[in-house]
Amino acid sequence: RIKGYISKYRKLMLQIPDMSNFNDLCGFLYGLRFSVQREVAKMEPTMLEKAMEVVERVGNWEVVPHKPSASKE
């Protein structure tokens, strides 16, 4: 999912070649889930490509829900 979003965003950016770095970075971050935005913000990326690298790392984290073990009562 993350790689798909990055790919789509890159294609969109090709259609808007004169967009400032700040605007393309903000637009990219705006499209992310809040939890991913928060983790990316901790890294303080200033360039779109750096933010995309961070998102790929953060987005690959898998959260596995805890399943309680069966009680032997």
Coordinates of C-alpha atoms in Angstrom, one line a residue:
R1 CA 0.0 0.0 0.0
I2 CA 2.8 2.5 0.9
K3 CA 4.7 1.7 -2.3
G4 CA 1.5 2.2 -4.3
Y5 CA 0.9 5.6 -2.7
I6 CA 4.4 6.7 -3.4
S7 CA 4.2 5.6 -7.0
K8 CA 0.9 7.4 -7.5
Y9 CA 2.2 10.5 -5.9
R10 CA 5.4 10.5 -8.1
K11 CA 3.2 10.2 -11.2
L12 CA 1.0 13.1 -10.0
M13 CA 4.1 15.3 -9.4
L14 CA 5.2 14.8 -13.0
Q15 CA 2.0 16.6 -13.9
I16 CA 2.9 19.6 -11.7
P17 CA 6.6 20.2 -12.5
D18 CA 6.7 23.7 -10.9
M19 CA 5.4 22.8 -7.5
S20 CA 7.7 24.0 -4.7
N21 CA 9.5 21.4 -2.5
F22 CA 7.6 22.6 0.5
N23 CA 4.2 22.1 -1.2
D24 CA 5.1 18.7 -2.6
L25 CA 6.3 17.5 0.7
C26 CA 3.2 18.8 2.6
G27 CA 0.9 17.2 0.0
F28 CA 2.7 13.9 0.3
L29 CA 2.5 13.9 4.0
Y30 CA -1.2 14.9 4.0
G31 CA -2.1 11.8 2.2
L32 CA -0.6 9.5 4.8
R33 CA -2.3 7.9 7.8
F34 CA -1.9 10.0 10.9
S35 CA 0.2 7.4 12.7
V36 CA 2.6 7.3 9.7
Q37 CA 2.7 11.1 9.5
R38 CA 3.7 11.3 13.2
E39 CA 6.6 8.9 12.7
V40 CA 7.8 10.7 9.6
A41 CA 7.6 14.1 11.4
K42 CA 10.0 12.7 14.0
M43 CA 12.6 12.4 11.3
E44 CA 12.1 16.0 10.2
P45 CA 12.5 15.4 6.5
T46 CA 12.9 18.5 4.4
M47 CA 12.9 16.9 0.9
L48 CA 10.2 14.8 -0.7
E49 CA 12.6 11.9 -1.6
K50 CA 13.8 11.7 2.0
A51 CA 10.3 11.7 3.3
M52 CA 9.4 8.9 0.9
E53 CA 12.4 6.8 2.2
V54 CA 11.2 7.3 5.7
V55 CA 7.6 6.4 4.8
E56 CA 8.8 3.2 3.2
R57 CA 10.6 2.2 6.4
V58 CA 7.7 3.3 8.7
G59 CA 5.0 1.9 6.4
N60 CA 6.6 -1.6 6.4
W61 CA 6.2 -1.9 10.2
E62 CA 3.5 -4.5 10.8
V63 CA 1.4 -4.2 13.9
V64 CA 0.2 -7.6 14.8
P65 CA -2.8 -7.5 17.2
H66 CA -2.3 -9.3 20.4
K67 CA -4.5 -12.4 20.7
P68 CA -5.1 -13.5 24.3
S69 CA -4.2 -17.1 25.0
A70 CA -7.1 -19.4 25.8
S71 CA -7.8 -19.6 29.5
K72 CA -7.4 -23.0 31.1
E73 CA -10.0 -22.3 33.8

